[in-house]
C-alpha atoms as a printed R data frame, in Angstrom:
    type eleno elety resid chain resno       x      y       z
1   ATOM     1    CA   MET     A     1  78.231  3.677 125.178
2   ATOM     2    CA   PRO     A     2  81.332  6.433 123.573
3   ATOM     3    CA   GLN     A     3  80.748  8.879 125.298
4   ATOM     4    CA   PRO     A     4  80.345 12.150 122.723
5   ATOM     5    CA   PRO     A     5  84.101 14.163 122.054
6   ATOM     6    CA   VAL     A     6  84.598 17.441 124.062
7   ATOM     7    CA   VAL     A     7  83.669 20.273 122.270
8   ATOM     8    CA   HIS     A     8  85.885 23.420 123.853
9   ATOM     9    CA   ARG     A     9  83.628 26.327 123.196
10  ATOM    10    CA   PRO     A    10  85.508 29.542 123.161
11  ATOM    11    CA   GLN     A    11  84.036 31.901 126.606
12  ATOM    12    CA   PRO     A    12  81.407 34.418 126.240
13  ATOM    13    CA   ARG     A    13  84.363 36.995 126.365
14  ATOM    14    CA   GLU     A    14  86.758 35.966 124.081
15  ATOM    15    CA   ASP     A    15  83.894 35.236 121.728
16  ATOM    16    CA   ALA     A    16  83.430 39.280 122.324
17  ATOM    17    CA   LEU     A    17  86.703 40.131 121.538
18  ATOM    18    CA   THR     A    18  87.033 38.315 118.513
19  ATOM    19    CA   ALA     A    19  83.773 39.853 116.788
20  ATOM    20    CA   LEU     A    20  85.247 43.044 117.882
21  ATOM    21    CA   VAL     A    21  88.010 42.099 116.041
22  ATOM    22    CA   GLN     A    22  86.144 41.327 113.130
23  ATOM    23    CA   GLU     A    23  83.708 44.509 113.608
24  ATOM    24    CA   LEU     A    24  87.641 46.908 113.170
25  ATOM    25    CA   ALA     A    25  88.421 44.648 110.572
26  ATOM    26    CA   ALA     A    26  85.292 45.739 108.396
27  ATOM    27    CA   ASP     A    27  85.001 48.658 108.982
28  ATOM    28    CA   THR     A    28  85.987 50.870 105.768
29  ATOM    29    CA   HIS     A    29  85.675 54.005 107.863
30  ATOM    30    CA   LEU     A    30  88.154 53.007 110.172
31  ATOM    31    CA   VAL     A    31  91.109 53.612 107.501
32  ATOM    32    CA   ASP     A    32  89.801 57.016 107.414
33  ATOM    33    CA   GLU     A    33  89.921 58.165 110.380
34  ATOM    34    CA   VAL     A    34  94.154 56.312 110.703
35  ATOM    35    CA   VAL     A    35  95.273 58.622 107.436
36  ATOM    36    CA   ARG     A    36  93.416 61.492 108.984
37  ATOM    37    CA   ALA     A    37  95.079 61.281 112.539
38  ATOM    38    CA   VAL     A    38  98.679 60.408 110.509
39  ATOM    39    CA   GLY     A    39  98.531 63.498 108.376
40  ATOM    40    CA   ALA     A    40  97.497 65.695 111.551
41  ATOM    41    CA   ALA     A    41 100.834 63.868 113.088
42  ATOM    42    CA   PHE     A    42 102.702 66.032 109.451
43  ATOM    43    CA   PRO     A    43 102.149 69.059 108.603
44  ATOM    44    CA   GLU     A    44 104.178 69.348 105.814
45  ATOM    45    CA   ALA     A    45 101.964 66.162 104.069
46  ATOM    46    CA   PRO     A    46  99.056 67.093 101.750
47  ATOM    47    CA   ARG     A    47  95.765 68.520 102.759
48  ATOM    48    CA   ARG     A    48  94.461 65.233 100.789
49  ATOM    49    CA   PRO     A    49  96.168 62.368 101.481
50  ATOM    50    CA   SER     A    50  97.161 60.448  98.203
51  ATOM    51    CA   PRO     A    51  95.147 56.951  97.274
52  ATOM    52    CA   GLU     A    52  99.121 55.652  97.620
53  ATOM    53    CA   ILE     A    53  99.058 56.100 101.869
54  ATOM    54    CA   ARG     A    54  95.550 55.175 102.179
55  ATOM    55    CA   HIS     A    55  96.226 51.735 100.119
56  ATOM    56    CA   ALA     A    56  99.183 51.269 102.419
57  ATOM    57    CA   VAL     A    57  97.586 51.813 105.785
58  ATOM    58    CA   ALA     A    58  94.305 49.843 104.713
59  ATOM    59    CA   ALA     A    59  97.128 47.206 104.247
60  ATOM    60    CA   LEU     A    60  98.693 47.364 107.375
61  ATOM    61    CA   LEU     A    61  95.744 47.499 109.148
62  ATOM    62    CA   ALA     A    62  94.775 43.713 106.875
63  ATOM    63    CA   ALA     A    63  97.810 42.553 107.913
64  ATOM    64    CA   GLY     A    64  98.034 43.374 112.068
65  ATOM    65    CA   PHE     A    65  94.046 42.001 111.687
66  ATOM    66    CA   ALA     A    66  95.178 39.336 110.347
67  ATOM    67    CA   ALA     A    67  97.977 38.297 112.736
68  ATOM    68    CA   PHE     A    68  95.786 39.158 115.555
69  ATOM    69    CA   THR     A    69  94.021 36.259 115.058
70  ATOM    70    CA   ARG     A    70  95.702 33.440 114.040
71  ATOM    71    CA   GLU     A    71  99.120 32.622 115.060
72  ATOM    72    CA   GLY     A    72 102.312 32.324 113.916
73  ATOM    73    CA   GLU     A    73 104.540 35.225 112.475
74  ATOM    74    CA   PRO     A    74 102.965 38.273 111.280
75  ATOM    75    CA   GLU     A    75 103.257 39.768 107.527
76  ATOM    76    CA   PHE     A    76 105.209 43.217 107.396
77  ATOM    77    CA   THR     A    77 105.864 43.234 103.651
78  ATOM    78    CA   GLU     A    78 103.361 45.968 103.263
79  ATOM    79    CA   ALA     A    79 104.917 47.999 105.809
80  ATOM    80    CA   CYS     A    80 109.164 47.361 104.107
81  ATOM    81    CA   ARG     A    81 107.270 48.587 101.223
82  ATOM    82    CA   PHE     A    82 105.295 52.073 102.840
83  ATOM    83    CA   GLY     A    83 109.334 52.545 104.733
84  ATOM    84    CA   ALA     A    84 111.467 52.745 101.585
85  ATOM    85    CA   GLY     A    85 108.787 54.552  99.755
86  ATOM    86    CA   ARG     A    86 108.901 57.390 102.262
87  ATOM    87    CA   ALA     A    87 112.946 57.807 101.860
88  ATOM    88    CA   ALA     A    88 111.874 57.561  97.906
89  ATOM    89    CA   LEU     A    89 109.748 60.386  98.362
90  ATOM    90    CA   GLY     A    90 111.642 62.630 100.820
91  ATOM    91    CA   VAL     A    91 109.899 62.676 103.629
92  ATOM    92    CA   PRO     A    92 111.812 63.309 107.187
93  ATOM    93    CA   VAL     A    93 112.227 60.247 109.401
94  ATOM    94    CA   ALA     A    94 110.960 62.653 112.568
95  ATOM    95    CA   ALA     A    95 108.045 62.500 109.987
96  ATOM    96    CA   LEU     A    96 107.376 59.069 109.296
97  ATOM    97    CA   LEU     A    97 107.839 58.428 112.981
98  ATOM    98    CA   SER     A    98 105.473 60.689 114.283
99  ATOM    99    CA   GLY     A    99 102.431 59.463 111.319
100 ATOM   100    CA   VAL     A   100 103.043 56.169 112.186
101 ATOM   101    CA   HIS     A   101 102.824 56.573 116.124
102 ATOM   102    CA   ALA     A   102 100.065 58.845 115.481
103 ATOM   103    CA   GLY     A   103  97.858 55.637 113.520
104 ATOM   104    CA   ARG     A   104  99.329 53.535 116.454
105 ATOM   105    CA   GLY     A   105  97.647 55.988 118.701
106 ATOM   106    CA   ARG     A   106  94.074 55.881 117.082
107 ATOM   107    CA   ILE     A   107  94.057 52.031 116.754
108 ATOM   108    CA   LEU     A   108  94.584 51.776 120.452
109 ATOM   109    CA   GLU     A   109  92.038 54.750 121.095
110 ATOM   110    CA   ILE     A   110  89.140 53.023 118.531
111 ATOM   111    CA   ALA     A   111  89.644 49.999 119.804
112 ATOM   112    CA   ILE     A   112  89.763 51.112 123.512
113 ATOM   113    CA   GLU     A   113  86.081 53.058 122.699
114 ATOM   114    CA   ARG     A   114  84.349 49.730 120.727
115 ATOM   115    CA   GLY     A   115  85.585 47.411 123.315
116 ATOM   116    CA   ARG     A   116  83.607 49.626 126.324
117 ATOM   117    CA   ALA     A   117  81.009 49.769 124.227
118 ATOM   118    CA   ALA     A   118  81.452 45.437 124.207
119 ATOM   119    CA   GLY     A   119  81.588 45.267 127.590
120 ATOM   120    CA   ILE     A   120  84.183 43.584 127.172
121 ATOM   121    CA   PRO     A   121  86.086 43.079 130.444
122 ATOM   122    CA   ALA     A   122  88.734 45.057 131.477
123 ATOM   123    CA   GLU     A   123  91.523 42.871 131.951
124 ATOM   124    CA   VAL     A   124  90.723 41.393 128.299
125 ATOM   125    CA   MET     A   125  90.871 43.977 127.285
126 ATOM   126    CA   MET     A   126  94.461 44.696 128.415
127 ATOM   127    CA   GLN     A   127  95.794 41.509 126.780
128 ATOM   128    CA   ALA     A   128  93.898 42.053 124.004
129 ATOM   129    CA   LEU     A   129  95.441 45.211 123.188
130 ATOM   130    CA   LEU     A   130  98.937 44.446 124.516
131 ATOM   131    CA   ARG     A   131  99.501 41.995 121.499
132 ATOM   132    CA   LEU     A   132  97.970 44.835 119.738
133 ATOM   133    CA   ASP     A   133 100.616 47.249 121.062
134 ATOM   134    CA   ARG     A   134 103.936 44.419 120.470
135 ATOM   135    CA   TYR     A   135 102.518 44.305 116.616
136 ATOM   136    CA   GLY     A   136 102.680 47.963 116.296
137 ATOM   137    CA   ILE     A   137 105.921 48.026 117.818
138 ATOM   138    CA   LEU     A   138 107.338 44.613 115.710
139 ATOM   139    CA   LEU     A   139 105.753 46.749 112.638
140 ATOM   140    CA   GLU     A   140 107.716 50.177 113.435
141 ATOM   141    CA   ARG     A   141 110.765 48.543 113.678
142 ATOM   142    CA   GLN     A   142 110.000 46.599 109.941
143 ATOM   143    CA   VAL     A   143 108.844 51.053 108.812
144 ATOM   144    CA   VAL     A   144 112.287 52.764 110.375
145 ATOM   145    CA   GLU     A   145 114.392 49.880 108.955
146 ATOM   146    CA   ALA     A   146 113.055 49.459 105.759
147 ATOM   147    CA   TYR     A   147 113.400 53.433 105.352
148 ATOM   148    CA   ARG     A   148 116.917 53.592 107.028
149 ATOM   149    CA   ALA     A   149 118.357 50.402 104.476
150 ATOM   150    CA   ALA     A   150 116.518 53.050 101.256
151 ATOM   151    CA   ARG     A   151 118.305 56.193 102.272
152 ATOM   152    CA   ARG     A   152 121.659 54.641 102.414
153 ATOM   153    CA   ASP     A   153 121.270 53.783  98.990
154 ATOM   154    CA   LEU     A   154 120.346 57.379  98.022
155 ATOM   155    CA   ARG     A   155 123.414 58.525  99.656
156 ATOM   156    CA   ARG     A   156 124.789 56.743  97.400
157 ATOM   157    CA   ASN     A   157 123.621 58.382  94.287
158 ATOM   158    CA   HIS     A   158 123.750 61.555  95.767
159 ATOM   159    CA   ARG     A   159 119.711 61.603  95.716
160 ATOM   160    CA   ASP     A   160 119.576 62.423  99.610
161 ATOM   161    CA   ALA     A   161 121.508 65.893  98.827
162 ATOM   162    CA   ARG     A   162 120.065 67.336  96.582
163 ATOM   163    CA   ILE     A   163 116.722 66.432  98.580
164 ATOM   164    CA   ALA     A   164 118.169 68.110 101.595
165 ATOM   165    CA   VAL     A   165 119.041 71.533  99.159
166 ATOM   166    CA   LEU     A   166 115.878 71.166  98.628
167 ATOM   167    CA   ARG     A   167 114.341 71.303 101.760
168 ATOM   168    CA   MET     A   168 116.649 74.507 102.788
169 ATOM   169    CA   LEU     A   169 115.990 76.762  99.988
170 ATOM   170    CA   LEU     A   170 112.609 75.820  99.155
171 ATOM   171    CA   LEU     A   171 111.424 75.110 103.150
172 ATOM   172    CA   GLY     A   172 113.039 78.540 104.079
173 ATOM   173    CA   GLY     A   173 115.558 76.854 106.096
174 ATOM   174    CA   ARG     A   174 112.938 74.587 107.904
175 ATOM   175    CA   GLY     A   175 114.074 71.578 106.865
176 ATOM   176    CA   GLY     A   176 117.452 72.520 108.689
177 ATOM   177    CA   GLY     A   177 121.127 72.837 106.671
178 ATOM   178    CA   GLY     A   178 122.084 71.350 103.401
179 ATOM   179    CA   PRO     A   179 125.010 71.152 101.263
180 ATOM   180    CA   ASP     A   180 125.930 74.322  99.372
181 ATOM   181    CA   PRO     A   181 123.681 75.194  96.800
182 ATOM   182    CA   ALA     A   182 126.573 75.684  94.486
183 ATOM   183    CA   ARG     A   183 127.811 72.156  93.900
184 ATOM   184    CA   PHE     A   184 124.158 71.199  91.912
185 ATOM   185    CA   GLY     A   185 124.490 74.584  89.980
186 ATOM   186    CA   LEU     A   186 122.540 76.653  91.861
187 ATOM   187    CA   HIS     A   187 124.236 80.351  92.990
188 ATOM   188    CA   ALA     A   188 122.965 83.209  94.490
189 ATOM   189    CA   GLY     A   189 122.401 85.841  91.528
190 ATOM   190    CA   GLY     A   190 120.554 83.218  89.207
191 ATOM   191    CA   ARG     A   191 116.867 83.052  87.830
192 ATOM   192    CA   TYR     A   192 115.224 79.577  87.978
193 ATOM   193    CA   HIS     A   193 111.683 77.626  88.036
194 ATOM   194    CA   CYS     A   194 110.278 76.805  90.668
195 ATOM   195    CA   LEU     A   195 108.292 74.026  90.313
196 ATOM   196    CA   ALA     A   196 106.187 71.529  92.217
197 ATOM   197    CA   ALA     A   197 104.138 68.168  90.562
198 ATOM   198    CA   ASP     A   198 101.110 66.037  92.688
199 ATOM   199    CA   ALA     A   199 102.798 63.083  91.725
200 ATOM   200    CA   ALA     A   200 102.789 60.610  94.707
201 ATOM   201    CA   ASP     A   201 103.449 57.101  93.153
202 ATOM   202    CA   PRO     A   202 107.316 56.580  93.405
203 ATOM   203    CA   ALA     A   203 108.114 55.027  90.286
204 ATOM   204    CA   GLN     A   204 106.157 58.146  89.028
205 ATOM   205    CA   ILE     A   205 108.396 59.763  90.695
206 ATOM   206    CA   ARG     A   206 111.159 58.505  89.186
207 ATOM   207    CA   SER     A   207 110.559 59.167  85.721
208 ATOM   208    CA   LEU     A   208 109.392 62.543  86.811
209 ATOM   209    CA   GLU     A   209 112.631 63.630  88.477
210 ATOM   210    CA   GLY     A   210 114.606 62.341  85.507
211 ATOM   211    CA   ALA     A   211 112.587 64.304  82.992
212 ATOM   212    CA   LEU     A   212 112.479 67.447  84.347
213 ATOM   213    CA   ALA     A   213 116.392 67.772  85.594
214 ATOM   214    CA   ARG     A   214 117.276 67.347  82.079
215 ATOM   215    CA   ARG     A   215 118.118 70.635  80.915
216 ATOM   216    CA   GLY     A   216 120.298 71.343  84.827
217 ATOM   217    CA   GLY     A   217 118.790 72.073  87.938
218 ATOM   218    CA   VAL     A   218 117.907 70.034  91.419
219 ATOM   219    CA   VAL     A   219 114.582 67.653  90.907
220 ATOM   220    CA   ALA     A   220 113.998 65.503  94.240
221 ATOM   221    CA   PRO     A   221 111.086 64.739  96.679
222 ATOM   222    CA   VAL     A   222 110.159 67.471  99.175
223 ATOM   223    CA   ALA     A   223 108.216 66.132 102.306
224 ATOM   224    CA   GLY     A   224 106.445 63.863  99.954
225 ATOM   225    CA   ARG     A   225 105.900 65.511  97.012
226 ATOM   226    CA   LEU     A   226 108.685 66.141  93.725
227 ATOM   227    CA   ALA     A   227 109.873 70.214  93.517
228 ATOM   228    CA   GLY     A   228 112.684 71.641  91.548
229 ATOM   229    CA   LEU     A   229 114.206 74.780  90.525
230 ATOM   230    CA   VAL     A   230 115.544 73.954  87.196
231 ATOM   231    CA   PRO     A   231 117.472 76.540  84.470
232 ATOM   232    CA   ARG     A   232 115.313 75.687  81.924
233 ATOM   233    CA   LEU     A   233 112.022 73.582  81.548
234 ATOM   234    CA   PRO     A   234 112.191 71.182  79.427
235 ATOM   235    CA   SER     A   235 110.570 70.719  76.028
236 ATOM   236    CA   PRO     A   236 108.317 69.426  75.349
237 ATOM   237    CA   ALA     A   237 107.432 69.185  78.519
238 ATOM   238    CA   PRO     A   238 107.032 65.105  79.574
239 ATOM   239    CA   ALA     A   239 103.798 63.469  79.334
240 ATOM   240    CA   THR     A   240 102.204 62.369  82.647
241 ATOM   241    CA   ALA     A   241  99.320 61.815  84.804
242 ATOM   242    CA   ALA     A   242 100.414 63.853  87.783
243 ATOM   243    CA   LEU     A   243  99.936 67.824  87.917
244 ATOM   244    CA   VAL     A   244 103.600 69.343  87.200
245 ATOM   245    CA   VAL     A   245 103.027 72.886  87.687
246 ATOM   246    CA   THR     A   246 105.895 75.616  87.290
247 ATOM   247    CA   THR     A   247 106.782 79.129  87.719
248 ATOM   248    CA   PRO     A   248 108.727 82.319  86.018
249 ATOM   249    CA   ALA     A   249 112.138 81.934  86.884
250 ATOM   250    CA   VAL     A   250 112.821 83.890  89.906
251 ATOM   251    CA   GLY     A   251 115.953 84.338  92.330
252 ATOM   252    CA   LEU     A   252 116.450 82.408  94.924
253 ATOM   253    CA   ASP     A   253 115.690 84.426  98.167
254 ATOM   254    CA   ARG     A   254 112.134 84.678  96.087
255 ATOM   255    CA   ALA     A   255 111.878 80.427  95.869
256 ATOM   256    CA   PRO     A   256 110.021 79.643  99.139
257 ATOM   257    CA   ALA     A   257 107.213 82.182  98.235
258 ATOM   258    CA   ALA     A   258 107.612 80.368  94.587
259 ATOM   259    CA   TYR     A   259 107.234 77.144  96.181
260 ATOM   260    CA   ALA     A   260 104.361 77.755  97.982
261 ATOM   261    CA   LEU     A   261 102.678 79.332  95.480
262 ATOM   262    CA   CYS     A   262 102.637 76.116  93.640
263 ATOM   263    CA   LEU     A   263 101.492 73.994  96.254
264 ATOM   264    CA   THR     A   264  98.138 76.292  96.199
265 ATOM   265    CA   ALA     A   265  98.394 76.038  92.649
266 ATOM   266    CA   LEU     A   266  98.983 72.064  92.771
267 ATOM   267    CA   ARG     A   267  95.308 71.970  95.570
268 ATOM   268    CA   ALA     A   268  93.500 73.842  93.270
269 ATOM   269    CA   ALA     A   269  93.907 72.333  90.199
270 ATOM   270    CA   GLY     A   270  94.855 68.853  90.832
271 ATOM   271    CA   GLY     A   271  93.716 66.730  93.216
272 ATOM   272    CA   ASP     A   272  91.548 68.867  95.840
273 ATOM   273    CA   ALA     A   273  89.704 69.938  92.288
274 ATOM   274    CA   PRO     A   274  86.205 68.914  91.536
275 ATOM   275    CA   ALA     A   275  86.800 66.470  88.942
276 ATOM   276    CA   GLY     A   276  85.680 68.049  86.042
277 ATOM   277    CA   ILE     A   277  88.305 70.768  86.772
278 ATOM   278    CA   ARG     A   278  91.639 68.868  87.553
279 ATOM   279    CA   ARG     A   279  94.405 69.304  85.746
280 ATOM   280    CA   THR     A   280  96.951 67.131  84.294
281 ATOM   281    CA   GLY     A   281 100.629 67.738  82.631
282 ATOM   282    CA   MET     A   282 102.787 70.518  82.893
283 ATOM   283    CA   HIS     A   283 101.143 74.283  83.452
284 ATOM   284    CA   GLY     A   284 102.329 77.984  84.332
285 ATOM   285    CA   VAL     A   285 100.954 78.833  87.505
286 ATOM   286    CA   ALA     A   286 100.022 81.920  85.562
287 ATOM   287    CA   GLY     A   287  98.083 79.865  83.568
288 ATOM   288    CA   LEU     A   288  96.291 78.137  86.883
289 ATOM   289    CA   ALA     A   289  95.957 82.030  88.103
290 ATOM   290    CA   GLY     A   290  91.818 82.206  89.091
291 ATOM   291    CA   GLU     A   291  91.862 78.982  90.285
292 ATOM   292    CA   THR     A   292  94.952 79.264  92.450
293 ATOM   293    CA   ALA     A   293  93.863 82.688  93.936
294 ATOM   294    CA   LEU     A   294  90.101 81.571  94.163
295 ATOM   295    CA   ALA     A   295  91.332 78.299  96.507
296 ATOM   296    CA   ALA     A   296  92.936 80.827  98.639
297 ATOM   297    CA   GLN     A   297  89.897 81.619 100.382
298 ATOM   298    CA   PRO     A   298  87.690 79.208 101.323
299 ATOM   299    CA   MET     A   299  86.143 80.636 103.534
300 ATOM   300    CA   LEU     A   300  84.803 83.083 101.307
301 ATOM   301    CA   ALA     A   301  83.787 80.371  98.950
302 ATOM   302    CA   GLY     A   302  82.036 78.756 100.965
303 ATOM   303    CA   PHE     A   303  79.820 82.332 101.625
304 ATOM   304    CA   LEU     A   304  79.954 82.803  97.920
305 ATOM   305    CA   SER     A   305  78.477 79.024  97.525
306 ATOM   306    CA   GLU     A   306  75.567 79.239  99.749
307 ATOM   307    CA   SER     A   307  74.428 82.851  99.054
308 ATOM   308    CA   LEU     A   308  74.181 82.481  95.486
309 ATOM   309    CA   LEU     A   309  73.114 78.036  95.578
310 ATOM   310    CA   GLY     A   310  71.391 78.530  98.535
311 ATOM   311    CA   GLY     A   311  68.444 76.930  96.659
312 ATOM   312    CA   LEU     A   312  69.811 73.886  95.575
313 ATOM   313    CA   ASP     A   313  69.936 70.972  98.111
314 ATOM   314    CA   PRO     A   314  73.263 68.742  97.746
315 ATOM   315    CA   GLY     A   315  71.093 65.438  99.389
316 ATOM   316    CA   ASP     A   316  69.635 65.579  94.562
317 ATOM   317    CA   GLU     A   317  72.024 63.619  92.791
318 ATOM   318    CA   PHE     A   318  69.757 66.042  90.108
319 ATOM   319    CA   HIS     A   319  70.897 69.177  91.179
320 ATOM   320    CA   HIS     A   320  74.301 68.379  91.262
321 ATOM   321    CA   GLU     A   321  73.380 67.691  87.552
322 ATOM   322    CA   LEU     A   322  72.055 70.815  87.250
323 ATOM   323    CA   ALA     A   323  75.767 72.586  88.736
324 ATOM   324    CA   SER     A   324  77.908 70.336  86.684
325 ATOM   325    CA   THR     A   325  76.186 71.380  83.979
326 ATOM   326    CA   ALA     A   326  75.942 75.452  84.595
327 ATOM   327    CA   LEU     A   327  79.853 75.182  85.594
328 ATOM   328    CA   ALA     A   328  80.967 73.356  82.174
329 ATOM   329    CA   TYR     A   329  78.757 76.412  80.306
330 ATOM   330    CA   LEU     A   330  80.992 79.123  81.908
331 ATOM   331    CA   ASP     A   331  84.182 77.385  81.593
332 ATOM   332    CA   HIS     A   332  83.467 77.249  77.726
333 ATOM   333    CA   GLY     A   333  82.327 80.809  77.045
334 ATOM   334    CA   GLN     A   334  78.785 80.389  78.117
335 ATOM   335    CA   ARG     A   335  78.106 78.480  74.349
336 ATOM   336    CA   LEU     A   336  75.710 75.454  74.418
337 ATOM   337    CA   ASP     A   337  76.740 74.283  71.724
338 ATOM   338    CA   ARG     A   338  80.610 73.840  73.002
339 ATOM   339    CA   THR     A   339  79.042 72.682  76.438
340 ATOM   340    CA   ALA     A   340  76.864 69.693  75.057
341 ATOM   341    CA   GLU     A   341  80.622 68.119  73.208
342 ATOM   342    CA   ALA     A   342  82.391 69.159  76.233
343 ATOM   343    CA   LEU     A   343  79.388 67.060  78.240
344 ATOM   344    CA   HIS     A   344  78.600 64.587  75.642
345 ATOM   345    CA   LEU     A   345  74.558 65.763  76.056
346 ATOM   346    CA   HIS     A   346  72.184 67.296  73.889
347 ATOM   347    CA   PRO     A   347  72.369 71.340  73.295
348 ATOM   348    CA   ASN     A   348  68.531 70.821  74.743
349 ATOM   349    CA   THR     A   349  69.313 68.832  77.684
350 ATOM   350    CA   VAL     A   350  71.425 71.624  78.470
351 ATOM   351    CA   ARG     A   351  69.564 74.247  77.527
352 ATOM   352    CA   TYR     A   352  66.408 72.350  79.821
353 ATOM   353    CA   ARG     A   353  69.114 72.446  82.708
354 ATOM   354    CA   LEU     A   354  70.010 75.534  83.031
355 ATOM   355    CA   ARG     A   355  66.700 77.204  83.081
356 ATOM   356    CA   ARG     A   356  66.290 74.926  85.920
357 ATOM   357    CA   LEU     A   357  68.868 76.070  87.451
358 ATOM   358    CA   GLN     A   358  67.555 79.376  86.796
359 ATOM   359    CA   GLU     A   359  64.433 79.087  88.694
360 ATOM   360    CA   LEU     A   360  65.758 77.727  91.522
361 ATOM   361    CA   THR     A   361  68.930 80.318  91.826
362 ATOM   362    CA   GLY     A   362  67.873 83.467  89.715
363 ATOM   363    CA   LEU     A   363  71.117 82.506  87.817
364 ATOM   364    CA   ALA     A   364  70.912 85.596  84.936
365 ATOM   365    CA   GLU     A   365  71.387 84.230  81.013
366 ATOM   366    CA   ARG     A   366  73.203 86.504  79.948
367 ATOM   367    CA   LEU     A   367  76.469 87.639  83.026
368 ATOM   368    CA   THR     A   368  79.128 89.979  83.175
369 ATOM   369    CA   VAL     A   369  83.119 89.168  83.821
370 ATOM   370    CA   LEU     A   370  82.620 89.830  87.452
371 ATOM   371    CA   GLU     A   371  79.214 88.015  87.519
372 ATOM   372    CA   THR     A   372  80.371 85.053  85.839
373 ATOM   373    CA   VAL     A   373  83.602 85.033  88.761
374 ATOM   374    CA   ARG     A   374  80.958 84.999  91.034
375 ATOM   375    CA   TRP     A   375  78.547 82.069  89.718
376 ATOM   376    CA   TRP     A   376  81.829 80.765  88.489
377 ATOM   377    CA   TRP     A   377  83.400 79.834  92.000
378 ATOM   378    CA   ALA     A   378  80.266 80.069  93.542
379 ATOM   379    CA   LEU     A   379  79.920 76.730  91.432
380 ATOM   380    CA   ARG     A   380  82.718 74.998  91.574
381 ATOM   381    CA   SER     A   381  83.049 75.351  95.801
382 ATOM   382    CA   TRP     A   382  79.646 74.297  95.577
383 ATOM   383    CA   PRO     A   383  77.899 72.457  97.824
384 ATOM   384    CA   PRO     A   384  80.207 74.001 100.779
385 ATOM   385    CA   SER     A   385  81.814 72.166 102.977
386 ATOM   386    CA   SER     A   386  79.670 73.495 106.102
387 ATOM   387    CA   VAL     A   387  76.607 71.034 104.466
388 ATOM   388    CA   HIS     A   388  78.622 67.928 105.281
């Protein structure tokens, strides 16, 4: 009688390890954990990481888990793209390495925590972590090599020098020395418009860079954001889906403060702003004065939101509709018709929502200028971060 074939089954500990890798690969929150670790390691990075950064981290994690569970050469296409992209955005190599190390370390920490919780033996976890770390070392090498290759290309067209001079002038010398600003037409007695953009995609940055610099000055990525000092602003303004913030012309001695103001305005009216308030295109910082000034006081914004809107429940979707309708109402001069048109609602729907909000919070039918500021700020900041 023929013998049945021998089936080699994984040992229970191997089953547990495979299950752990599959769990990590399917965990959508893992990407957020790693992105936060990367951002914390790079203090010059924007407070809210760009979708491009999140996409890159997700792709790198997916490639790593795939390499862990199959034989053959790992895939490093996304790693190379990420490294070249950081060079194009003017991110210093030290910051790039800090971010990669932080992300790698966070993955190892999470894997250890999950492995212990799953009861995987220490020796099995050690072998798995060594494999994971070897992949991390190879990934880091690919990122850095692509970064350096891109930097060599930048040096050939003097873009690297433009990045260096802007880091020196806009970051108050924190970026290290750089070439003589006069080489790029920037002189101590001159006055220049400072600008910053929240563009994140390298191709979008290249396009904006040429458009903003066509009337002179220096425009280049600085620490992951497009920045510049130009004697004249382009007219007409370039069409773009990004937000570009500009200041009136200032002397080079005031450039660091002007740039810091641009960054605050970007956070207030760009990526960190509520969806209905985000701006695109070119805007003078004076036109964003309200949002910029209020963004500088996040704690006061939270206190005000809690005080005036304590009757609203952050977990109630209808209450979110009430708050967004009231915010639109204030943004449109407390006009029912304009608010209804902007929200694509019937005026009676707007009127009903405002009445319900008045019942829940005590919002008055008519507001003074200062009362309008307080309610607008509270609505724009609701729900306060403390409730999350």
